[in-house]
Amino acid sequence: FTNSLVVPFAILVGWSGPPLVRELVRRAGGGRRAAQLAGCAGLLALLAPALASYATYLRSQWRWLEGRPPERNAREERRLQLLEVADWLRENTEPTSGWLDASVRPEYAVLSHWADGHVLEYVARRPTVVDNFGDDLGEENFALSEEYYLSEEPRASEILDRLGARYAIFEYRGLGSRRDVEPSAVLAHLYFGDGSAGETSVAVEGTRPRAVARAVAGVERHRLVFETAPKRGRGRLPAFKVYEHVRGALLVGAAEPGARVEARLELETNRGRRFEFLATARADPRGRFQLRFPYATQGSPSALRSAAEVELRSAGGVARVAVRERDVREGRVVEVPAFARAYSEARSPGDASR
């Protein structure tokens, strides 16, 4: 926006500057010294907005000259964490064709809050669904990006498929200030609950999250692949979470007719945070069940560690199955072994296959 402002600002200064200086000189009583003072006052007036913009950086520079560490405010801390996300995307995701070449169609895009677009485009070097120009460059994409965060699966996945987005970045900000966010919406479900099934969930009312006694289902096509440290003074939740949109492996098997089937997998993030992802299904009258599972236990992204197998439980006992990365990416069918009554403790994330 400053680049757009400089031309009319220069014209304005050229038109109004000399009369302003003459008026300041007249009020100061005339003379060379008065002219110098008037010129300095005018220069300071022109530079005041720039000095205000760079005040934080100038303070940090002064602290550095004194041998003290820089002082960062919350906005700068957030910026550094967003840069961490962008660095990770550049180094750990597949490069796309046509960077900075509008004539080439990229293989996929990244969806985030529109104000993060330029960082992702120029640091991560990945195409974005929306960027800092908001809806000026695409009203449809802008509207769909907002709808996505307020939708639940399968509508959220339909939007990502339509936009060609493979990665979605989550942060607790922005949308909640304008409208309430339901617990089943991906913004609340994936950020606060890791997308796992549960009997309780989190709703955002205004700008405040609140735990509610409302059950949510496990997501089928979103998997967490990276997260940052928490924001300063905002608890233990990561500042940013990055999810990959995948097809999901289809786990199929046999259980008692009408039985509830739970699929559990222990996971550990790149920050060392551990959680258990839970997905559920119910067997049909013939005793067949199927559920789509977004995580692999073999060959998963390096920033995420998982247990060696997915553990499934039903009224008939326990079964375990390994899920390959190819199964998750291509949506392949994975047959679940028969449930057995014998039970042994699940393996920890430290035993995970790579």
GROMACS .gro file of C-alpha atoms in nm:
model
  354
    1PHE     CA    1   0.000   0.000   0.000
    2THR     CA    2   0.293   0.233   0.063
    3ASN     CA    3   0.413   0.171  -0.294
    4SER     CA    4   0.074   0.284  -0.420
    5LEU     CA    5   0.080   0.592  -0.195
    6VAL     CA    6   0.422   0.731  -0.286
    7VAL     CA    7   0.320   0.891  -0.618
    8PRO     CA    8   0.021   1.094  -0.491
    9PHE     CA    9   0.215   1.167  -0.170
   10ALA     CA   10   0.509   1.310  -0.367
   11ILE     CA   11   0.271   1.527  -0.571
   12LEU     CA   12   0.102   1.645  -0.252
   13VAL     CA   13   0.435   1.734  -0.089
   14GLY     CA   14   0.553   1.920  -0.400
   15TRP     CA   15   0.230   2.117  -0.415
   16SER     CA   16   0.188   2.197  -0.047
   17GLY     CA   17   0.549   2.200   0.077
   18PRO     CA   18   0.670   2.547  -0.041
   19PRO     CA   19   0.359   2.737   0.077
   20LEU     CA   20   0.382   2.557   0.411
   21VAL     CA   21   0.749   2.652   0.455
   22ARG     CA   22   0.678   3.013   0.358
   23GLU     CA   23   0.397   3.028   0.611
   24LEU     CA   24   0.619   2.883   0.886
   25VAL     CA   25   0.894   3.135   0.804
   26ARG     CA   26   0.646   3.423   0.814
   27ARG     CA   27   0.513   3.314   1.153
   28ALA     CA   28   0.869   3.276   1.287
   29GLY     CA   29   0.947   3.638   1.196
   30GLY     CA   30   1.149   3.579   0.877
   31GLY     CA   31   1.524   3.545   0.838
   32ARG     CA   32   1.760   3.262   0.756
   33ARG     CA   33   1.740   3.094   1.096
   34ALA     CA   34   1.362   3.097   1.084
   35ALA     CA   35   1.373   2.937   0.739
   36GLN     CA   36   1.602   2.661   0.868
   37LEU     CA   37   1.376   2.592   1.164
   38ALA     CA   38   1.071   2.591   0.940
   39GLY     CA   39   1.239   2.348   0.703
   40CYS     CA   40   1.333   2.112   0.988
   41ALA     CA   41   0.981   2.127   1.128
   42GLY     CA   42   0.835   2.048   0.788
   43LEU     CA   43   1.077   1.758   0.737
   44LEU     CA   44   0.991   1.611   1.077
   45ALA     CA   45   0.621   1.642   0.999
   46LEU     CA   46   0.672   1.450   0.675
   47LEU     CA   47   0.888   1.183   0.839
   48ALA     CA   48   0.665   1.135   1.144
   49PRO     CA   49   0.453   0.854   0.991
   50ALA     CA   50   0.767   0.671   0.876
   51LEU     CA   51   0.933   0.712   1.215
   52ALA     CA   52   0.621   0.575   1.384
   53SER     CA   53   0.622   0.272   1.151
   54TYR     CA   54   0.988   0.198   1.221
   55ALA     CA   55   0.984   0.284   1.591
   56THR     CA   56   0.999  -0.079   1.703
   57TYR     CA   57   1.290  -0.157   1.472
   58LEU     CA   58   1.478   0.158   1.575
   59ARG     CA   59   1.437   0.061   1.943
   60SER     CA   60   1.570  -0.287   1.870
   61GLN     CA   61   1.866  -0.138   1.683
   62TRP     CA   62   1.944   0.088   1.978
   63ARG     CA   63   1.929  -0.209   2.217
   64TRP     CA   64   2.167  -0.399   1.988
   65LEU     CA   65   2.414  -0.108   1.993
   66GLU     CA   66   2.402  -0.121   2.373
   67GLY     CA   67   2.475  -0.495   2.367
   68ARG     CA   68   2.123  -0.596   2.477
   69PRO     CA   69   1.894  -0.846   2.302
   70PRO     CA   70   1.612  -0.703   2.086
   71GLU     CA   71   1.267  -0.657   2.234
   72ARG     CA   72   0.985  -0.804   2.026
   73ASN     CA   73   0.615  -0.727   2.058
   74ALA     CA   74   0.337  -0.979   2.000
   75ARG     CA   75   0.301  -0.881   1.635
   76GLU     CA   76   0.669  -0.942   1.564
   77GLU     CA   77   0.660  -1.276   1.749
   78ARG     CA   78   0.366  -1.384   1.534
   79ARG     CA   79   0.550  -1.276   1.221
   80LEU     CA   80   0.850  -1.489   1.314
   81GLN     CA   81   0.626  -1.791   1.375
   82LEU     CA   82   0.459  -1.742   1.038
   83LEU     CA   83   0.806  -1.729   0.882
   84GLU     CA   84   0.880  -2.061   1.055
   85VAL     CA   85   0.573  -2.210   0.886
   86ALA     CA   86   0.682  -2.069   0.550
   87ASP     CA   87   1.035  -2.207   0.590
   88TRP     CA   88   0.894  -2.550   0.674
   89LEU     CA   89   0.665  -2.550   0.370
   90ARG     CA   90   0.952  -2.452   0.141
   91GLU     CA   91   1.184  -2.721   0.276
   92ASN     CA   92   0.938  -3.008   0.333
   93THR     CA   93   0.668  -2.992   0.066
   94GLU     CA   94   0.684  -3.061  -0.305
   95PRO     CA   95   0.783  -2.757  -0.515
   96THR     CA   96   0.515  -2.638  -0.754
   97SER     CA   97   0.558  -2.537  -1.117
   98GLY     CA   98   0.556  -2.176  -1.229
   99TRP     CA   99   0.668  -1.984  -0.924
  100LEU     CA  100   0.619  -1.613  -1.014
  101ASP     CA  101   0.499  -1.721  -1.360
  102ALA     CA  102   0.127  -1.661  -1.399
  103SER     CA  103   0.115  -1.850  -1.729
  104VAL     CA  104   0.192  -2.186  -1.558
  105ARG     CA  105  -0.069  -2.367  -1.351
  106PRO     CA  106   0.077  -2.499  -1.020
  107GLU     CA  107   0.002  -2.850  -0.896
  108TYR     CA  108  -0.155  -2.732  -0.570
  109ALA     CA  109  -0.208  -2.429  -0.348
  110VAL     CA  110  -0.188  -2.335   0.020
  111LEU     CA  111  -0.485  -2.186   0.206
  112SER     CA  112  -0.434  -1.950   0.498
  113HIS     CA  113  -0.568  -1.620   0.629
  114TRP     CA  114  -0.549  -1.368   0.346
  115ALA     CA  115  -0.306  -1.143   0.538
  116ASP     CA  116  -0.045  -1.424   0.537
  117GLY     CA  117  -0.040  -1.460   0.159
  118HIS     CA  118   0.270  -1.263   0.066
  119VAL     CA  119   0.487  -1.441   0.323
  120LEU     CA  120   0.377  -1.778   0.186
  121GLU     CA  121   0.422  -1.670  -0.175
  122TYR     CA  122   0.768  -1.521  -0.140
  123VAL     CA  123   0.921  -1.713   0.153
  124ALA     CA  124   0.754  -2.053   0.120
  125ARG     CA  125   0.747  -2.010  -0.260
  126ARG     CA  126   0.409  -2.178  -0.278
  127PRO     CA  127   0.095  -2.048  -0.453
  128THR     CA  128  -0.181  -1.930  -0.223
  129VAL     CA  129  -0.558  -1.932  -0.257
  130VAL     CA  130  -0.583  -1.575  -0.124
  131ASP     CA  131  -0.321  -1.315  -0.039
  132ASN     CA  132  -0.284  -0.965   0.102
  133PHE     CA  133  -0.488  -0.811  -0.179
  134GLY     CA  134  -0.797  -0.971  -0.022
  135ASP     CA  135  -1.087  -1.010  -0.261
  136ASP     CA  136  -0.945  -0.760  -0.515
  137LEU     CA  137  -0.790  -1.042  -0.721
  138GLY     CA  138  -1.063  -1.302  -0.679
  139GLU     CA  139  -1.391  -1.260  -0.499
  140GLU     CA  140  -1.482  -1.629  -0.538
  141ASN     CA  141  -1.160  -1.757  -0.381
  142PHE     CA  142  -1.190  -1.508  -0.097
  143ALA     CA  143  -1.549  -1.610  -0.022
  144LEU     CA  144  -1.466  -1.982  -0.041
  145SER     CA  145  -1.166  -1.942   0.188
  146GLU     CA  146  -1.384  -1.785   0.457
  147GLU     CA  147  -1.654  -2.047   0.405
  148TYR     CA  148  -1.395  -2.324   0.440
  149TYR     CA  149  -1.289  -2.231   0.793
  150LEU     CA  150  -1.653  -2.213   0.903
  151SER     CA  151  -1.752  -2.543   0.736
  152GLU     CA  152  -1.727  -2.903   0.852
  153GLU     CA  153  -1.636  -3.212   0.658
  154PRO     CA  154  -1.732  -3.309   0.395
  155ARG     CA  155  -1.811  -2.953   0.279
  156ALA     CA  156  -1.468  -2.827   0.391
  157SER     CA  157  -1.299  -3.096   0.181
  158GLU     CA  158  -1.517  -3.012  -0.117
  159ILE     CA  159  -1.396  -2.653  -0.096
  160LEU     CA  160  -1.029  -2.754  -0.080
  161ASP     CA  161  -1.076  -2.988  -0.377
  162ARG     CA  162  -1.241  -2.709  -0.575
  163LEU     CA  163  -0.961  -2.465  -0.490
  164GLY     CA  164  -0.685  -2.719  -0.551
  165ALA     CA  165  -0.546  -2.660  -0.202
  166ARG     CA  166  -0.330  -2.933  -0.046
  167TYR     CA  167  -0.230  -2.753   0.274
  168ALA     CA  168  -0.440  -2.539   0.510
  169ILE     CA  169  -0.295  -2.325   0.789
  170PHE     CA  170  -0.489  -2.275   1.111
  171GLU     CA  171  -0.456  -1.998   1.366
  172TYR     CA  172  -0.690  -1.875   1.637
  173ARG     CA  173  -0.764  -1.530   1.499
  174GLY     CA  174  -0.977  -1.329   1.262
  175LEU     CA  175  -1.296  -1.510   1.177
  176GLY     CA  176  -1.415  -1.546   1.534
  177SER     CA  177  -1.429  -1.171   1.578
  178ARG     CA  178  -1.713  -1.139   1.328
  179ARG     CA  179  -1.925  -1.445   1.388
  180ASP     CA  180  -1.958  -1.746   1.613
  181VAL     CA  181  -1.776  -2.065   1.514
  182GLU     CA  182  -1.950  -2.397   1.564
  183PRO     CA  183  -1.753  -2.682   1.732
  184SER     CA  184  -1.782  -2.896   1.418
  185ALA     CA  185  -1.637  -2.622   1.193
  186VAL     CA  186  -1.281  -2.703   1.091
  187LEU     CA  187  -1.152  -2.375   1.237
  188ALA     CA  188  -1.253  -2.485   1.588
  189HIS     CA  189  -1.234  -2.863   1.544
  190LEU     CA  190  -0.884  -2.880   1.391
  191TYR     CA  191  -0.725  -2.598   1.587
  192PHE     CA  192  -0.858  -2.679   1.935
  193GLY     CA  193  -0.930  -3.051   1.904
  194ASP     CA  194  -0.675  -3.181   1.648
  195GLY     CA  195  -0.969  -3.307   1.441
  196SER     CA  196  -1.023  -3.605   1.670
  197ALA     CA  197  -1.364  -3.749   1.762
  198GLY     CA  198  -1.483  -3.665   2.112
  199GLU     CA  199  -1.782  -3.617   2.339
  200THR     CA  200  -1.682  -3.258   2.417
  201SER     CA  201  -1.562  -2.983   2.185
  202VAL     CA  202  -1.485  -2.612   2.163
  203ALA     CA  203  -1.708  -2.338   2.028
  204VAL     CA  204  -1.594  -1.982   1.960
  205GLU     CA  205  -1.843  -1.719   2.067
  206GLY     CA  206  -1.738  -1.375   1.951
  207THR     CA  207  -1.365  -1.402   2.008
  208ARG     CA  208  -1.364  -1.637   2.306
  209PRO     CA  209  -1.335  -2.017   2.290
  210ARG     CA  210  -1.559  -2.211   2.524
  211ALA     CA  211  -1.574  -2.585   2.599
  212VAL     CA  212  -1.917  -2.733   2.522
  213ALA     CA  213  -2.071  -3.075   2.579
  214ARG     CA  214  -2.123  -3.147   2.210
  215ALA     CA  215  -1.991  -3.456   2.034
  216VAL     CA  216  -1.784  -3.420   1.718
  217ALA     CA  217  -1.674  -3.683   1.466
  218GLY     CA  218  -1.313  -3.740   1.368
  219VAL     CA  219  -1.207  -3.574   1.044
  220GLU     CA  220  -1.144  -3.801   0.747
  221ARG     CA  221  -0.922  -3.605   0.509
  222HIS     CA  222  -0.718  -3.363   0.723
  223ARG     CA  223  -0.396  -3.461   0.897
  224LEU     CA  224  -0.171  -3.245   1.111
  225VAL     CA  225   0.182  -3.223   0.967
  226PHE     CA  226   0.346  -2.929   1.147
  227GLU     CA  227   0.293  -2.685   1.433
  228THR     CA  228   0.477  -2.394   1.591
  229ALA     CA  229   0.534  -2.298   1.952
  230PRO     CA  230   0.246  -2.124   2.135
  231LYS     CA  231   0.187  -1.753   2.108
  232ARG     CA  232   0.327  -1.552   2.393
  233GLY     CA  233   0.074  -1.525   2.672
  234ARG     CA  234  -0.185  -1.742   2.491
  235GLY     CA  235  -0.153  -2.071   2.678
  236ARG     CA  236  -0.010  -2.395   2.543
  237LEU     CA  237  -0.188  -2.413   2.208
  238PRO     CA  238   0.040  -2.375   1.904
  239ALA     CA  239   0.031  -2.039   1.729
  240PHE     CA  240  -0.001  -2.211   1.388
  241LYS     CA  241  -0.101  -2.559   1.280
  242VAL     CA  242  -0.048  -2.688   0.926
  243TYR     CA  243  -0.282  -2.957   0.794
  244GLU     CA  244  -0.243  -3.157   0.477
  245HIS     CA  245  -0.553  -3.245   0.279
  246VAL     CA  246  -0.534  -3.612   0.181
  247ARG     CA  247  -0.771  -3.873   0.040
  248GLY     CA  248  -0.746  -4.089   0.350
  249ALA     CA  249  -0.705  -4.466   0.374
  250LEU     CA  250  -1.034  -4.658   0.382
  251LEU     CA  251  -1.020  -4.907   0.671
  252VAL     CA  252  -1.272  -5.188   0.617
  253GLY     CA  253  -1.345  -5.498   0.823
  254ALA     CA  254  -1.601  -5.708   1.008
  255ALA     CA  255  -1.748  -5.655   1.354
  256GLU     CA  256  -2.064  -5.744   1.539
  257PRO     CA  257  -2.373  -5.606   1.358
  258GLY     CA  258  -2.445  -5.252   1.476
  259ALA     CA  259  -2.128  -5.238   1.690
  260ARG     CA  260  -1.940  -4.911   1.737
  261VAL     CA  261  -1.585  -4.930   1.604
  262GLU     CA  262  -1.311  -4.697   1.728
  263ALA     CA  263  -0.981  -4.644   1.545
  264ARG     CA  264  -0.706  -4.486   1.759
  265LEU     CA  265  -0.355  -4.371   1.678
  266GLU     CA  266  -0.101  -4.212   1.910
  267LEU     CA  267   0.087  -3.922   1.752
  268GLU     CA  268   0.372  -3.690   1.843
  269THR     CA  269   0.424  -3.356   1.668
  270ASN     CA  270   0.746  -3.181   1.573
  271ARG     CA  271   0.716  -2.982   1.900
  272GLY     CA  272   0.703  -3.299   2.109
  273ARG     CA  273   0.331  -3.262   2.184
  274ARG     CA  274   0.151  -3.597   2.211
  275PHE     CA  275  -0.214  -3.663   2.138
  276GLU     CA  276  -0.437  -3.950   2.032
  277PHE     CA  277  -0.638  -3.925   1.713
  278LEU     CA  278  -0.974  -4.104   1.727
  279ALA     CA  279  -1.211  -4.189   1.444
  280THR     CA  280  -1.533  -4.390   1.478
  281ALA     CA  281  -1.773  -4.591   1.264
  282ARG     CA  282  -2.064  -4.828   1.314
  283ALA     CA  283  -2.098  -5.174   1.163
  284ASP     CA  284  -2.398  -5.228   0.935
  285PRO     CA  285  -2.660  -5.505   0.989
  286ARG     CA  286  -2.431  -5.751   0.810
  287GLY     CA  287  -2.142  -5.665   1.042
  288ARG     CA  288  -1.934  -5.475   0.786
  289PHE     CA  289  -1.779  -5.139   0.869
  290GLN     CA  290  -1.561  -4.884   0.698
  291LEU     CA  291  -1.401  -4.558   0.807
  292ARG     CA  292  -1.171  -4.317   0.631
  293PHE     CA  293  -0.848  -4.254   0.823
  294PRO     CA  294  -0.615  -3.961   0.742
  295TYR     CA  295  -0.293  -4.076   0.913
  296ALA     CA  296  -0.026  -4.324   0.803
  297THR     CA  297   0.187  -4.536   1.035
  298GLN     CA  298   0.454  -4.609   0.773
  299GLY     CA  299   0.627  -4.337   0.572
  300SER     CA  300   0.439  -4.043   0.723
  301PRO     CA  301   0.584  -3.685   0.703
  302SER     CA  302   0.905  -3.644   0.902
  303ALA     CA  303   0.760  -3.376   1.132
  304LEU     CA  304   0.506  -3.622   1.270
  305ARG     CA  305   0.573  -3.945   1.460
  306SER     CA  306   0.311  -4.213   1.499
  307ALA     CA  307   0.261  -4.547   1.670
  308ALA     CA  308   0.349  -4.846   1.453
  309GLU     CA  309  -0.014  -4.948   1.401
  310VAL     CA  310  -0.367  -4.814   1.420
  311GLU     CA  311  -0.556  -4.983   1.703
  312LEU     CA  312  -0.923  -5.063   1.642
  313ARG     CA  313  -1.164  -5.159   1.918
  314SER     CA  314  -1.517  -5.293   1.910
  315ALA     CA  315  -1.741  -5.515   2.118
  316GLY     CA  316  -1.557  -5.809   1.962
  317GLY     CA  317  -1.213  -5.708   2.092
  318VAL     CA  318  -0.908  -5.540   1.945
  319ALA     CA  319  -0.742  -5.538   1.603
  320ARG     CA  320  -0.434  -5.362   1.476
  321VAL     CA  321  -0.336  -5.262   1.126
  322ALA     CA  322  -0.048  -5.077   0.963
  323VAL     CA  323  -0.135  -4.798   0.721
  324ARG     CA  324   0.112  -4.696   0.453
  325GLU     CA  325   0.164  -4.341   0.330
  326ARG     CA  326   0.054  -4.448  -0.017
  327ASP     CA  327  -0.275  -4.576   0.128
  328VAL     CA  328  -0.346  -4.234   0.277
  329ARG     CA  329  -0.243  -4.030  -0.027
  330GLU     CA  330  -0.425  -4.246  -0.282
  331GLY     CA  331  -0.730  -4.338  -0.076
  332ARG     CA  332  -0.661  -4.713  -0.089
  333VAL     CA  333  -0.862  -4.980   0.088
  334VAL     CA  334  -0.691  -5.138   0.391
  335GLU     CA  335  -0.838  -5.462   0.525
  336VAL     CA  336  -0.859  -5.477   0.905
  337PRO     CA  337  -0.781  -5.819   1.060
  338ALA     CA  338  -1.047  -5.995   1.267
  339PHE     CA  339  -1.100  -5.856   1.616
  340ALA     CA  340  -0.948  -6.064   1.896
  341ARG     CA  341  -1.031  -6.069   2.266
  342ALA     CA  342  -0.667  -6.066   2.373
  343TYR     CA  343  -0.547  -5.716   2.452
  344SER     CA  344  -0.199  -5.571   2.489
  345GLU     CA  345  -0.092  -5.216   2.548
  346ALA     CA  346  -0.059  -4.995   2.241
  347ARG     CA  347   0.286  -4.899   2.129
  348SER     CA  348   0.415  -4.554   2.206
  349PRO     CA  349   0.498  -4.292   1.941
  350GLY     CA  350   0.865  -4.352   2.008
  351ASP     CA  351   0.831  -4.695   1.838
  352ALA     CA  352   0.691  -4.542   1.522
  353SER     CA  353   0.795  -4.650   1.176
  354ARG     CA  354   0.929  -4.387   0.944
   0.00000   0.00000   0.00000
